[in-house]
Each structure stands twice: as C-alpha cells, then as structure tokens.
Coordinates of C-alpha atoms (C1' of nucleotides) in Angstrom, one line a residue:
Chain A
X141 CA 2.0 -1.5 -20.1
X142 CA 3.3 0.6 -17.1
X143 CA 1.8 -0.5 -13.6
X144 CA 2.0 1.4 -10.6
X145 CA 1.2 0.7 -7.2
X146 CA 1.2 4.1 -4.1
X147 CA 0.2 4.4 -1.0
X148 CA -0.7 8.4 -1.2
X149 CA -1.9 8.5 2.7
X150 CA -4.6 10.7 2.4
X151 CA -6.0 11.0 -1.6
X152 CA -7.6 14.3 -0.7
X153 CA -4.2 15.8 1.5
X154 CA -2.3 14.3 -1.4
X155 CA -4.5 16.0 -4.8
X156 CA -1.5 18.2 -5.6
X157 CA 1.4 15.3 -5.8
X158 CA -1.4 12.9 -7.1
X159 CA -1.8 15.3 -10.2
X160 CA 2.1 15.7 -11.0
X161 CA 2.7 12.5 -10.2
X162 CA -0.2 11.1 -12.9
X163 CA 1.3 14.4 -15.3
X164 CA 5.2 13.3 -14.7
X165 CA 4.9 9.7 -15.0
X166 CA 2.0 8.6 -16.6
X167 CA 1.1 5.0 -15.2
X168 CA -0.9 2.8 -17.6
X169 CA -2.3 1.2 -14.5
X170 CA -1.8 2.2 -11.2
X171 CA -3.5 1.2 -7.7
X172 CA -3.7 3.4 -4.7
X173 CA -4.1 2.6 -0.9
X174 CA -5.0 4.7 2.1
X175 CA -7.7 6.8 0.3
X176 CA -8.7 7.8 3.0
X177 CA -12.3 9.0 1.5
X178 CA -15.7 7.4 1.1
X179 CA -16.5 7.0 -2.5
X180 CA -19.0 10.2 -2.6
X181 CA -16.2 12.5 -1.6
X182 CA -13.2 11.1 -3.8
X183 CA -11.8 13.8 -5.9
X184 CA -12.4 11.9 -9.3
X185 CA -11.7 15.0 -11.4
X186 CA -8.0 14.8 -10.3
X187 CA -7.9 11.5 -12.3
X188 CA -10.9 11.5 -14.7
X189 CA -9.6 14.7 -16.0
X190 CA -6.3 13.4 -16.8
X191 CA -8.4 10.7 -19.1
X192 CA -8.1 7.9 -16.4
X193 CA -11.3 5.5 -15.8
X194 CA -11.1 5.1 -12.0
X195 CA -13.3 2.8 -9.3
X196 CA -12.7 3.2 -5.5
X197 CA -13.2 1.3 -2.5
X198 CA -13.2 3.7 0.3
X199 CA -14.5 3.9 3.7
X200 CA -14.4 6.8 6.0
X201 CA -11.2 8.1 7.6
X202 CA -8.8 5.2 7.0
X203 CA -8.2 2.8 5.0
X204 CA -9.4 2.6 1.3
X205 CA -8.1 1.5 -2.2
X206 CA -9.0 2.6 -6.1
X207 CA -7.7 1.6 -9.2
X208 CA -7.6 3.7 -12.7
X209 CA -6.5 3.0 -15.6
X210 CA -5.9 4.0 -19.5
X211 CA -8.1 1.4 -20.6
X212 CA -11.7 0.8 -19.2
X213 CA -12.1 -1.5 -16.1
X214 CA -14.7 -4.5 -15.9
X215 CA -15.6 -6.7 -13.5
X216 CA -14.4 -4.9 -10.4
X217 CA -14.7 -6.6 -7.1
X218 CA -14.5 -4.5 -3.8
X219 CA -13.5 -6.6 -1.1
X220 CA -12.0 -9.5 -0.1
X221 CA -13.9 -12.3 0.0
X222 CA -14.2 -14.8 2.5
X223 CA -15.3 -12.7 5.4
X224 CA -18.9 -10.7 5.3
X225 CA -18.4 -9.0 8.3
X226 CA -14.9 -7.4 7.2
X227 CA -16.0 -3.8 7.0
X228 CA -12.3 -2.3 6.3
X229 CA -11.9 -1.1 2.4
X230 CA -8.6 -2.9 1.6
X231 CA -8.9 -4.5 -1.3
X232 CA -10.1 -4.1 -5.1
X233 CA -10.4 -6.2 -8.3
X234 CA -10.7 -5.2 -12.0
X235 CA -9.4 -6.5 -15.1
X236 CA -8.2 -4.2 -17.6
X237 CA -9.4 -3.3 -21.0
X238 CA -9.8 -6.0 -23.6
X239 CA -9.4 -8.7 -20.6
X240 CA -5.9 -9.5 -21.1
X241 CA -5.0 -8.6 -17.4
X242 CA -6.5 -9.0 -14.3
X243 CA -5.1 -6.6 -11.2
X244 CA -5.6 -7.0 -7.7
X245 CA -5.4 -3.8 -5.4
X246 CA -4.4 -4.0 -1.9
X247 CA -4.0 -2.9 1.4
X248 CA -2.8 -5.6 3.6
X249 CA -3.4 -4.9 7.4
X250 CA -0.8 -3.2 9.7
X251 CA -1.6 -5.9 12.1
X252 CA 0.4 -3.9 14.9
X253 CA 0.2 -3.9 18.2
X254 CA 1.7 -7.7 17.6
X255 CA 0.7 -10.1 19.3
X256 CA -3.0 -8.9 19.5
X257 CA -6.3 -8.9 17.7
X258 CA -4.9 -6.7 15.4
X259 CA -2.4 -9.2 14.5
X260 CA -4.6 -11.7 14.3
X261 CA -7.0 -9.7 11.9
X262 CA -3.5 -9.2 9.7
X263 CA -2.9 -13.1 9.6
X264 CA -6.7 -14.0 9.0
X265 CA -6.7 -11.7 6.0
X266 CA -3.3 -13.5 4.7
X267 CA -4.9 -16.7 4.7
X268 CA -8.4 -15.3 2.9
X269 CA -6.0 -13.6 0.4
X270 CA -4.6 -17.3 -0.3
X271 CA -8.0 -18.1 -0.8
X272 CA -8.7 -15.3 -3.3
X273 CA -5.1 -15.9 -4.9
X274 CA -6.3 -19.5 -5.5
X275 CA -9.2 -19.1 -6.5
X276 CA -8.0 -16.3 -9.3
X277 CA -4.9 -18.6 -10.1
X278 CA -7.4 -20.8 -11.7
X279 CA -8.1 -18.4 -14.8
X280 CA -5.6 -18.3 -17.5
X281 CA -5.6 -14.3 -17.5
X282 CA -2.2 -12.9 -16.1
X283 CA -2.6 -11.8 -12.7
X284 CA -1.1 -8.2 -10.7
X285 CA -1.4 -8.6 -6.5
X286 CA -0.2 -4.8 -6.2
X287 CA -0.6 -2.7 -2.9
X288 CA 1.1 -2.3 0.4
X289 CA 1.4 -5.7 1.6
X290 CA 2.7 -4.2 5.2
X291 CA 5.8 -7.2 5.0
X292 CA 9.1 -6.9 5.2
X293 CA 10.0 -10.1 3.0
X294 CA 13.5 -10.4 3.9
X295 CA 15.6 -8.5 6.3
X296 CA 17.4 -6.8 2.7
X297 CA 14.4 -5.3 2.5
X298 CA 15.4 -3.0 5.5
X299 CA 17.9 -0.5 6.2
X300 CA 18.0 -1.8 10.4
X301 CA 16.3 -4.9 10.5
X302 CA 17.0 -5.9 13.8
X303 CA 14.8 -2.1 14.8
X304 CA 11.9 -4.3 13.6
X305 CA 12.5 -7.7 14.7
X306 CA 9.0 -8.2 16.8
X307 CA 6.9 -6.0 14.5
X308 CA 3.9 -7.2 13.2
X309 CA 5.8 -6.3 9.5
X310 CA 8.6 -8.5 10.1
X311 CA 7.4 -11.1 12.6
X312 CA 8.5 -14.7 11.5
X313 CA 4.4 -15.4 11.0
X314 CA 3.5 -13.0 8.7
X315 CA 6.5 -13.6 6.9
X316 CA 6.0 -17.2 6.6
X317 CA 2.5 -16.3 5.6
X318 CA 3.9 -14.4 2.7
X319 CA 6.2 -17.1 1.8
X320 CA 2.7 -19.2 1.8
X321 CA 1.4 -16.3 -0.5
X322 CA 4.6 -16.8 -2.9
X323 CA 4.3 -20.5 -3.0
X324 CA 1.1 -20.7 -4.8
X325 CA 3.0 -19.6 -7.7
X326 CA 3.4 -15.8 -7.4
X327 CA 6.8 -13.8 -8.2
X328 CA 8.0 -10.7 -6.6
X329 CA 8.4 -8.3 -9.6
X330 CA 11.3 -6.2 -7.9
X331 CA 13.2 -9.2 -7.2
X332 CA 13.3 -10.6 -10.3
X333 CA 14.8 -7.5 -11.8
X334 CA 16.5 -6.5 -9.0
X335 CA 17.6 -8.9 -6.6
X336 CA 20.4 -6.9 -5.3
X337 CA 19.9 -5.1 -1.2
X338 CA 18.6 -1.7 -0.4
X339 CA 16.1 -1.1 -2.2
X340 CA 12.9 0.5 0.0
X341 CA 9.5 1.4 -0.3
X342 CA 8.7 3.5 2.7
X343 CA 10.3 6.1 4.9
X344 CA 8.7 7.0 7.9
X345 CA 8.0 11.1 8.7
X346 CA 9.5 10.9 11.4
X347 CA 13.0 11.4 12.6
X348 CA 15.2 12.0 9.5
X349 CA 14.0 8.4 8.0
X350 CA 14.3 9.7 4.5
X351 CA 17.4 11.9 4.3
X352 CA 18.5 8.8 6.2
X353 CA 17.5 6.5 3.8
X354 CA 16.3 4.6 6.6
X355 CA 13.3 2.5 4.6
X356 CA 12.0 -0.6 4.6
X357 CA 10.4 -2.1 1.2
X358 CA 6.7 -3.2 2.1
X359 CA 4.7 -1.9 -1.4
X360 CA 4.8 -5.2 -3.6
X361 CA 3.9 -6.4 -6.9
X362 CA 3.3 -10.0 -7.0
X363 CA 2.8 -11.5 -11.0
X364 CA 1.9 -15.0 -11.9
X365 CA 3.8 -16.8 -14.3
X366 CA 1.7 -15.9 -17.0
X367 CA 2.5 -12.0 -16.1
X368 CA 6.1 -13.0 -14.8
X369 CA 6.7 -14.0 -18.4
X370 CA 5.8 -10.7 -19.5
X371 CA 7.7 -8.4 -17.5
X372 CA 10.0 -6.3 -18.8
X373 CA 11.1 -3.9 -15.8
X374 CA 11.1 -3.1 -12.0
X375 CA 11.7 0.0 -10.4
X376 CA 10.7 1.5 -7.2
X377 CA 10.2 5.8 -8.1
X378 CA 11.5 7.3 -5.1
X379 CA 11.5 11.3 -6.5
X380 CA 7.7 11.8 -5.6
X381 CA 9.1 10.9 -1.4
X382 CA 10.9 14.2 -1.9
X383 CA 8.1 16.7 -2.7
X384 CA 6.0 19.0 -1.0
X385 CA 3.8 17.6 1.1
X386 CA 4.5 14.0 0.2
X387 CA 3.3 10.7 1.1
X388 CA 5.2 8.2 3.3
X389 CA 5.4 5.8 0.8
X390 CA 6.5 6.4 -2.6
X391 CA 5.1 4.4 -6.2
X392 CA 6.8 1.5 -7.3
X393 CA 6.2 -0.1 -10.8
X394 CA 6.5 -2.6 -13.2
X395 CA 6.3 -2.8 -17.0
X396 CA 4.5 -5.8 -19.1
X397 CA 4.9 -6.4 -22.8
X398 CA 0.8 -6.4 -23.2
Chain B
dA71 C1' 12.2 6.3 23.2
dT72 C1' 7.1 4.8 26.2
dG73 C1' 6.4 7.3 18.0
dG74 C1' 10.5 12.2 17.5
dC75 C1' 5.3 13.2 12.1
dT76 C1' 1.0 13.2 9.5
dT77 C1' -3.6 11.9 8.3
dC78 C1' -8.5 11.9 9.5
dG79 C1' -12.8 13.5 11.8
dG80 C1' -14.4 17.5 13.2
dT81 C1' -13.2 21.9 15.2
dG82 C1' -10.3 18.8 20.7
dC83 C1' -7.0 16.1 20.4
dG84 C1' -7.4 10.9 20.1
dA85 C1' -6.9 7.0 16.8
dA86 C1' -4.1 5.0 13.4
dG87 C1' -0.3 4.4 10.9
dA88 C1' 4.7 1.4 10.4

DNA sequence: ATGGCTTCGGTGCGAAGA
C-alpha cells in the first residue's frame, strides 16, 4: 500500500499538478495540507473522478487538510482534540478500508514569529498531538502521523542549518517536543530507510531555493511499530517541485506490505 | 535582507507561509 503525504498550497491553484500527480503516481493513500478551501468549494471531481473516496477538513483561506484513498474511509475525525476553541483545520483521522490501518493527517503549526503566541499555539498543539498519539497508541491497528509537521528534526535535515537556528522550525523546543512525539513509540519512515543527509522536503519560491537545492525536510511520516514492521520503502518524490505552477513542497511516501 | 515568491480573499494589497 502506497502512502503519500503533500502539502499542495492552494488545492484549487494546484487542480492541474493535483491531477497528474494522482495520474503519474497513483498513491493508495495520500493526505494533503494547505487546502486552502472550505469543504463546499473543494474541487472533489479532481479526485472522485480518478476513483478516489475523499473527506476534507477545510476552512477558509488557509489552512486545511483531506485525505483520499483507494479503499473507502470510516470513522473520520476532523480535528484535534483537546482544544474546543481551536478553530484552525489542521488535522484529520480515517482508517482505511477493511480497518487494517488507521492514518492521521496533519498540518502542524508554523508557529513563527518565535517567541510569540504563535509559538506558543505551535507548542500547545505538540503537546495535544501527544495526547491524541496516546490515546490512538492504545488500539492495536497500525498507525500513519503523515502531514507537514513544520520541524526540522535534525540539522541533516537542512541544506544551511545555522540560516534557521532561532526559527520556530528548528528552535531547540519544538524539536524536543518532537523528540517527545517520537518517544511514545513512533518511527520516522524516511529515516529508517534512509538515514543518510540531504534529503529535503520543501524549497522555498523564493530566491533560487530549488535549483539551489536549498531545502529543508519538514513533511514526515511517523509509523508505530505495528506499521514500522510493515514498511517496505521511503522516498521523498521531488519531480512534481519542478512543474508548472508547482507547490512549495513536494509528496513524500511510504510503502506498507498491507 | 527588514522575505527576494505565492496563495488567499476579493478586486487593494495585506496576511500568511517557512
């Protein structure tokens, strides 16, 4: 089973590499952050056409996640919980098919200007996710945290590290917080297949950042043991960066014997 | 570089992103 996670930026500015990229490689499974869309005005025919079930989680202007998949989705929880005033559409649930997986979609805050509220927000929902992560760990299903997680894990997972040093991706808190994250028990898919450097997720528009390769790997997929066990491959798919009209950040994948 | 692009909403150009 093929599992994708991308950050399109903009589902309706992005319809034309959405469709190739469903038409060229054919996810199983993917998520997708920064909709950018309420529900009503998704363009679901770019996906339901394609024979994709999909579910969204939008709000207007920013923000936003979905999931679709081969196989019909149950269950879906939009949301994270913990927090009933958190209006911002970051975060979806669904398990997949006959119930032998359970994916998580997300869209972890910016958290930038740091220090600030908007920091703070970023590090309040890292601890709720913990929640959540416990609170799923306690199911036997094999869980998928997939999204842009806005961290820079390690600085390997930059091309100029020291350019984000007090950034609110790299800041010692919010990677300690995903180091909390990992410690419940989750695995870094990439990393167990490819622990070697350079190996990025994101390129900024601006300033030659791409034909720089001047990246920083923030889009994760986290698996529990019992989906850790199953995976086969890791790869991040860096051709769709270099279309037309392309997103900032480009899919990144996994495959699990299920 | 004190964001050099790009999205959205809305139809100006500011907010937000990373």
């Amino acid at each position: 089973m093929k599992i994708a996670t991308f950050n399109i930026n903009g589902v309706k500015a992005r319809a034309e590499v959405l469709g190739r990229w469903l038409d060229e490689s054919a996810p199983d499974v993917a998520v997708l952050q920064e909709i950018k869309s309420v529900d009503e005005n998704f363009p679901r025919e770019i996906i339901e056409s394609r024979g994709y079930h999909l579910e969204t989680h939008g709000q207007k202007g920013f923000n936003g996640v979905a999931v679709l998949s081969k196989q019909p989705l149950h269950d879906v929880v939009r949301g994270l919980p913990g927090d009933e005033s958190d209006e911002q559409a970051r975060w979806i649930e669904a398990t997949i098919g006959d119930g032998g997986l359970r994916i998580c979609g997300l869209y972890l805050p910016n958290g930038n200007p740091a220090p600030g509220p908007k920091y703070d927000y970023k590090l309040a929902w890292m601890e709720r996710m913990e929640a959540r992560v416990r609170d799923l760990m306690t199911s036997e299903v094999p869980l998928v945290f997939a999204g842009d997680y806005n961290v820079i894990p390690q600085p390997e997972d930059a091309a100029r590290p020291e350019a984000w040093r007090d950034d609110a991706l790299f800041r010692p808190e919010t990677r300690a917080a995903f180091r909390r994250l990992k410690s419940l028990g989750l695995y870094d898919a990439l990393r167990l297949r490819h622990p070697e450097h350079e190996i990025y997720s994101f390129w900024d528009y601006q300033a030659g950042a791409w034909p720089r390769n001047d990246g920083i790997r923030i889009d994760h997929l986290m698996l529990t043991a019992q989906a850790a066990d199953r995976l086969t491959d890791a790869w991040v798919e860096t051709a769709p960066r270099a279309w037309d009209r392309p997103s900032d950040h480009t899919p990144v994948w996994i495959d699990l014997d299920l």
